[in-house]
C-alpha cells in the first residue's frame, strides 16, 4: 500500500467505543495492523448529543473522516437562559471559530459518530490496512510486558502494543497496576432526546435551528440544563444535572431508565418550555456521576490506557470525547514513521508524557465547572482568572509541535521531515 511504512506493527485495541475506534483509525493511517476487541456485540454505544470542538474535529479531518456523513450540527453560539423564564441572559458567539481554530465545532449524536467511525476503521478504502473487529471478546487477563491478552471465550492474542480503551469501568487497568481512587459526586444527571416531529408539534422547533449549546442554571449550583440539536437537526438532546440528594440515586451506570414525569418533577420552577419538552421526551436515562482522582500512571510495558479508561472526567467541559480523540491523535503521531526510531515502550512513555498533564488539567477544570458554569470554556473567556481553562488553550492546541518538543527534550530520536 502506498505511503505505508515497512515497519508496520501489530496493535491490539481493547474496546470499540469512540476512543477505541478513533485509535484504530489513527494507527491504521500511521501504517499499522490493528485488531479491535469488543466485549459484547458491536452497537452498545448509547447516549444523546456529543460535542466535538476543534481539538477533536481537527484529528477527524486529519484522518480523512467524512464528517458530514456523521450528520453533525455545526455550533455557532453558546447561549445562557434565565432558569425560570428562559429569557436569554448572554450569548458567546462562535462566528469566527473556524478562522481561529481551523475546524468547525461539531455536535453529533453519539450513535451517529460511533457508527461512522466503525465504517472508517474497517473500510477497505482509505489509507492504511483495514482494522479487524472481533466481537464477544472480553479480556480476562493481560500481560503488559509481553503484550499477551487472554479472553473469556478462550481466545488468546499477542501484539506489539495494546491500547486499553475499555471505558470508565476498565478491567484492563489493574493489569497495568492502576487502581482508581474515586468518590460519588454530589450530582446526578438525566439525559434525554426529543425528536424534531414532537418539537414541531409542540411549537418548540426553534430549538432545532439555534445551532447552539444552550444552558439554563449552573451559576454556583449543581442544577444545570444543557441542550443542543444534533443528527442533522432531527433531534434535540438534553443533559439535566441536579443535586444527588433529590432522589439519592445509588445504582451504578448511565443507562437507568425513568419517566418524563420524574424528570420534570426534579426541576421545579424551570422554564415551562423545557418542562413541556421533558414530558414529551424519549430515551430518558439517569446517570450517577463520580469524581476520579488522576491516576499515577497510564502505561506499563507494551500497554497503555486511553479515553475514559485513562482519565474519567465530569461532562461539564464537553471535552470527554475530545480527550479520547486527542489520545488517539497522539498515538497516531507517535506511532508514525517520524518516531520509528523509538521502541514501543519509549513511544508509550512519550504518549503518557504528552497526554497525562493535559488530560488531568481538563479533568480538574471539568470538576470545577460542575458547580460553576463560569469555569466552562467559552464562558470562562468572559472573566478569565489565573488558572482558568480558556477556549484558546483547549481549541488552539498544536499537538504535533508539542509531541516533537517533548521528544527532543527527552532525547528521543525524531526523523526529519525530508528524510
XYZ file of C-alpha atoms in Angstrom:
419
model
C 0.000 0.000 0.000
C 1.462 3.344 -0.966
C 2.519 5.620 1.838
C 2.705 2.893 4.488
C 5.863 2.101 6.422
C 7.732 -1.155 6.159
C 7.828 -1.341 9.950
C 4.113 -1.969 10.453
C 3.289 -3.148 13.962
C 0.530 -5.412 15.199
C -1.573 -3.356 17.611
C -4.486 -4.631 19.677
C -7.173 -2.299 20.997
C -9.375 -3.487 23.845
C -12.727 -1.724 23.450
C -14.516 -0.389 20.381
C -16.174 2.734 21.750
C -15.431 6.182 20.363
C -11.913 6.182 21.793
C -11.036 2.694 20.599
C -12.340 3.360 17.083
C -10.509 6.694 16.927
C -7.286 4.946 17.929
C -7.890 2.274 15.293
C -8.255 4.933 12.596
C -5.213 6.916 13.753
C -2.999 3.834 13.943
C -4.241 2.431 10.647
C -3.452 5.774 8.998
C 0.041 5.503 10.517
C 0.514 2.208 8.691
C -0.119 -0.437 11.348
C -2.199 -3.616 11.546
C -4.978 -3.030 14.082
C -7.308 -5.512 15.774
C -10.228 -4.249 17.868
C -11.624 -6.474 20.614
C -15.175 -5.728 21.776
C -16.538 -7.444 24.878
C -20.091 -7.639 23.500
C -21.654 -7.370 20.073
C -20.865 -4.059 18.392
C -23.546 -1.405 18.798
C -23.611 -0.934 22.549
C -22.896 2.794 22.283
C -25.739 4.771 23.809
C -26.414 8.376 24.646
C -27.511 11.662 23.233
C -25.511 14.570 21.802
C -21.742 14.684 21.754
C -19.933 17.946 21.044
C -16.526 17.742 19.372
C -14.636 21.023 19.474
C -11.762 21.855 17.130
C -9.208 19.929 19.197
C -11.132 16.758 18.353
C -12.529 17.691 14.944
C -9.005 18.575 13.801
C -7.993 14.912 14.031
C -11.159 13.681 12.338
C -10.209 15.889 9.384
C -6.566 14.801 9.553
C -7.662 11.153 9.354
C -9.858 11.891 6.298
C -13.073 11.105 8.169
C -16.097 12.284 6.172
C -17.517 14.447 8.966
C -20.798 15.400 7.193
C -21.593 11.673 6.859
C -21.921 11.553 10.659
C -24.703 14.190 10.463
C -23.332 16.901 12.797
C -24.858 20.255 13.605
C -22.162 22.937 13.358
C -22.351 25.037 16.509
C -22.409 28.830 16.127
C -23.127 30.075 19.679
C -23.223 29.311 23.360
C -26.456 30.695 24.853
C -27.365 31.244 28.525
C -31.004 31.391 29.596
C -32.709 32.520 32.769
C -33.598 29.365 34.653
C -37.233 30.236 35.289
C -38.287 32.373 32.328
C -35.984 31.139 29.593
C -35.019 34.705 28.681
C -31.601 34.903 27.003
C -29.084 36.270 29.501
C -25.966 36.056 27.369
C -24.515 34.749 24.141
C -20.952 33.713 23.382
C -20.683 33.819 19.569
C -18.567 31.240 17.777
C -18.836 33.017 14.446
C -15.098 33.165 13.767
C -14.441 29.744 15.279
C -13.207 28.068 12.091
C -10.945 31.020 11.281
C -9.474 30.970 14.801
C -9.026 27.242 15.256
C -9.045 25.734 11.771
C -12.100 23.457 12.076
C -15.786 23.614 12.915
C -17.300 22.943 16.340
C -19.331 19.829 15.522
C -22.234 18.486 17.557
C -23.019 14.824 16.830
C -25.464 12.257 18.038
C -23.183 9.787 19.792
C -24.605 6.791 17.915
C -24.168 8.509 14.518
C -20.488 9.223 15.176
C -19.842 5.789 16.665
C -21.287 4.001 13.635
C -19.424 6.198 11.175
C -16.075 5.757 12.926
C -16.601 1.989 12.762
C -17.139 2.230 8.998
C -13.966 4.293 8.553
C -11.862 1.994 10.747
C -12.954 -1.180 8.932
C -13.294 0.186 5.401
C -11.360 -1.367 2.542
C -10.944 2.132 1.111
C -8.779 4.882 2.537
C -5.171 4.938 3.670
C -3.921 2.051 5.730
C -4.771 -1.560 6.358
C -8.431 -2.070 7.322
C -8.808 -2.748 11.041
C -10.251 -6.081 12.168
C -13.139 -6.111 14.675
C -13.630 -9.167 16.895
C -16.832 -9.112 18.933
C -17.653 -11.167 22.038
C -14.013 -10.907 23.091
C -13.972 -9.827 26.723
C -10.427 -9.625 28.064
C -9.820 -11.674 31.206
C -6.055 -11.309 31.632
C -3.332 -9.137 30.199
C 0.445 -9.361 30.365
C 1.739 -5.833 29.687
C 5.356 -6.965 29.382
C 4.688 -9.399 26.528
C 1.564 -7.833 25.014
C -0.330 -11.104 25.527
C -4.065 -10.983 26.215
C -6.476 -13.796 27.075
C -10.234 -13.585 26.563
C -13.150 -15.165 28.404
C -14.103 -17.118 25.276
C -10.751 -18.931 25.426
C -9.094 -16.960 22.613
C -5.585 -15.540 23.068
C -3.567 -12.952 21.162
C -0.163 -11.295 21.316
C 0.511 -7.829 19.891
C 3.451 -5.455 19.643
C 1.368 -2.917 21.565
C -2.016 -2.969 23.287
C -4.248 0.068 23.778
C -6.750 -0.374 26.610
C -9.799 1.679 25.654
C -12.336 -0.261 27.697
C -14.023 2.658 29.407
C -14.625 4.021 32.870
C -15.117 0.508 34.277
C -11.941 -0.758 32.620
C -10.926 -4.291 33.504
C -7.505 -3.689 31.964
C -6.318 -1.085 34.486
C -5.414 -3.498 37.326
C -3.130 -5.455 34.976
C -1.181 -2.210 34.462
C -1.041 -1.561 38.204
C -3.594 1.273 38.007
C -6.135 1.311 40.835
C -8.779 4.070 40.637
C -9.428 6.407 43.539
C -12.922 7.796 43.103
C -15.875 9.075 45.097
C -19.538 9.631 44.390
C -20.177 13.123 43.103
C -22.791 15.262 44.804
C -24.512 15.480 41.401
C -26.551 13.221 39.162
C -27.756 13.689 35.596
C -30.659 12.811 33.362
C -30.195 12.620 29.612
C -32.978 12.512 27.074
C -33.826 13.257 23.465
C -36.823 14.923 21.811
C -37.385 14.159 18.099
C -37.948 17.021 15.663
C -41.519 15.987 14.854
C -42.509 16.308 18.513
C -40.868 19.718 18.843
C -42.674 20.941 15.735
C -45.999 19.697 17.104
C -45.319 21.466 20.417
C -44.346 24.732 18.705
C -40.785 24.462 20.059
C -38.975 23.825 16.793
C -36.856 26.981 17.168
C -34.569 24.893 19.385
C -33.786 22.756 16.332
C -32.335 25.724 14.474
C -30.366 27.679 17.085
C -27.109 25.852 16.230
C -26.016 26.355 19.817
C -25.279 24.704 23.111
C -27.885 26.265 25.401
C -27.690 26.452 29.195
C -30.207 27.021 31.998
C -28.850 27.462 35.540
C -25.351 26.395 36.524
C -24.341 29.558 38.387
C -22.688 28.233 41.557
C -25.252 25.454 41.627
C -25.420 21.735 40.907
C -28.605 22.355 38.876
C -27.980 22.905 35.168
C -29.691 22.030 31.895
C -27.579 21.700 28.716
C -29.434 21.397 25.411
C -28.397 21.167 21.748
C -29.615 19.877 18.395
C -27.796 17.020 16.677
C -28.181 14.381 13.949
C -28.779 16.935 11.174
C -31.339 18.756 13.348
C -33.649 15.756 13.620
C -33.168 15.525 17.396
C -32.705 17.842 20.370
C -30.674 16.389 23.215
C -30.722 17.438 26.893
C -28.382 16.758 29.800
C -30.032 17.725 33.088
C -27.805 17.953 36.178
C -29.224 18.049 39.696
C -28.186 17.538 43.352
C -27.907 13.841 44.166
C -29.955 14.213 47.355
C -33.076 14.861 45.266
C -33.528 11.142 44.636
C -30.480 9.537 46.261
C -29.638 7.567 43.128
C -27.105 4.913 44.088
C -27.400 2.479 41.188
C -24.277 2.441 39.054
C -24.333 3.218 35.345
C -25.545 5.869 32.943
C -28.349 3.897 31.338
C -31.005 3.708 34.078
C -34.468 4.304 32.633
C -37.005 6.700 34.109
C -40.059 8.738 33.043
C -40.697 12.239 31.774
C -42.811 12.913 34.843
C -39.881 12.077 37.132
C -37.566 14.204 35.022
C -39.884 17.227 35.046
C -40.570 16.927 38.790
C -36.831 17.160 39.537
C -36.686 20.754 38.214
C -39.491 22.810 39.792
C -39.665 26.399 38.578
C -37.794 25.646 35.347
C -38.594 27.393 32.053
C -42.059 25.973 31.129
C -40.885 25.202 27.600
C -38.357 22.720 28.956
C -40.917 21.146 31.285
C -43.125 20.561 28.235
C -40.187 19.035 26.394
C -39.338 16.755 29.317
C -42.898 15.430 29.482
C -42.632 14.532 25.795
C -39.053 13.273 25.820
C -37.805 9.835 24.763
C -34.953 7.570 25.850
C -34.835 9.172 29.318
C -31.954 7.805 31.375
C -30.461 8.571 34.782
C -26.724 8.775 35.273
C -24.726 8.663 38.525
C -21.617 10.871 38.405
C -18.241 10.139 40.019
C -15.132 12.158 40.773
C -11.982 10.272 39.749
C -8.605 11.364 41.019
C -5.844 11.405 38.365
C -4.145 8.041 38.043
C -0.484 7.675 38.987
C 0.396 6.337 35.522
C -1.254 5.049 32.355
C 1.345 2.766 30.772
C 3.250 -0.389 31.573
C 5.433 -2.342 29.176
C 3.685 -2.632 25.820
C 0.292 -1.481 27.107
C -1.362 1.857 27.825
C -4.754 3.342 28.678
C -6.894 5.625 26.536
C -10.054 7.693 26.976
C -12.287 7.054 29.974
C -10.062 4.147 30.983
C -7.239 6.684 31.487
C -8.947 9.896 32.607
C -12.652 9.703 33.512
C -13.986 13.229 33.891
C -17.114 15.197 34.574
C -19.034 16.108 31.399
C -19.187 19.832 32.178
C -16.457 20.973 29.778
C -17.927 18.886 26.916
C -14.417 17.524 26.430
C -14.599 13.835 27.338
C -14.895 12.680 23.719
C -12.312 15.218 22.545
C -9.807 13.966 25.099
C -10.262 10.402 23.816
C -9.840 11.626 20.226
C -6.730 13.586 21.283
C -5.356 10.414 22.908
C -5.861 8.629 19.599
C -4.298 11.546 17.744
C -1.215 11.364 19.941
C -0.840 7.650 19.261
C -1.167 8.261 15.528
C 1.585 10.873 15.673
C 3.934 8.938 17.939
C 3.480 5.671 16.035
C 4.153 7.399 12.702
C 7.426 6.901 10.834
C 8.656 10.220 12.244
C 9.259 8.398 15.546
C 10.085 4.956 14.158
C 13.469 5.009 15.908
C 11.704 4.607 19.260
C 10.791 1.290 20.834
C 7.145 0.597 21.656
C 7.876 1.240 25.323
C 9.516 4.588 24.514
C 6.592 5.563 22.315
C 4.098 4.791 25.078
C 6.229 6.745 27.543
C 6.157 9.722 25.157
C 2.381 9.280 24.753
C 1.878 9.478 28.511
C 4.224 12.494 28.779
C 2.153 14.265 26.155
C -1.341 13.281 27.247
C -1.422 12.908 31.014
C -0.780 16.553 32.054
C -3.286 17.964 29.549
C -5.994 15.394 30.289
C -5.509 15.940 34.026
C -5.945 19.693 33.585
C -9.190 19.118 31.669
C -10.295 16.645 34.324
C -9.793 19.199 37.102
C -11.431 22.028 35.135
C -14.434 19.813 34.393
C -14.875 19.154 38.090
C -14.863 22.901 38.827
C -17.346 23.564 36.037
C -19.764 21.033 37.555
C -20.808 23.673 40.086
C -19.828 26.904 38.327
C -20.753 27.439 34.681
C -18.322 30.383 34.512
C -15.495 27.816 34.616
C -16.675 26.287 31.324
C -14.538 27.151 28.292
C -16.271 29.865 26.317
C -17.913 31.440 29.330
C -14.540 31.460 31.108
C -13.256 33.766 28.353
C -15.636 36.460 29.605
C -13.977 36.656 33.007
C -10.648 34.826 32.863
C -8.876 34.347 36.170
C -5.423 32.829 36.800
C -5.510 29.064 36.362
C -8.813 29.072 34.499
C -9.115 26.912 31.407
C -9.574 29.014 28.259
C -11.029 28.262 24.853
C -7.725 29.176 23.167
C -5.767 26.757 25.349
C -8.152 23.906 24.533
C -9.132 24.560 20.937
C -5.926 26.104 19.588
C -3.659 23.283 20.745
C -0.902 22.127 18.349
C -0.227 18.556 19.356
C 2.242 17.823 16.547
C 4.572 20.588 17.730
C 4.154 19.637 21.394
C 4.974 15.967 20.803
C 8.113 16.900 18.868
C 9.292 19.305 21.589
C 8.738 16.657 24.292
C 10.533 14.012 22.243
C 13.572 16.224 21.655
C 13.684 17.283 25.311
C 13.665 13.614 26.333
C 16.495 12.833 23.930
C 14.341 10.646 21.682
C 15.160 10.210 18.012
C 12.967 12.329 15.728
C 13.094 11.754 11.987
C 13.416 14.903 9.905
C 10.514 15.531 7.543
C 12.687 15.308 4.426
C 14.343 12.027 5.361
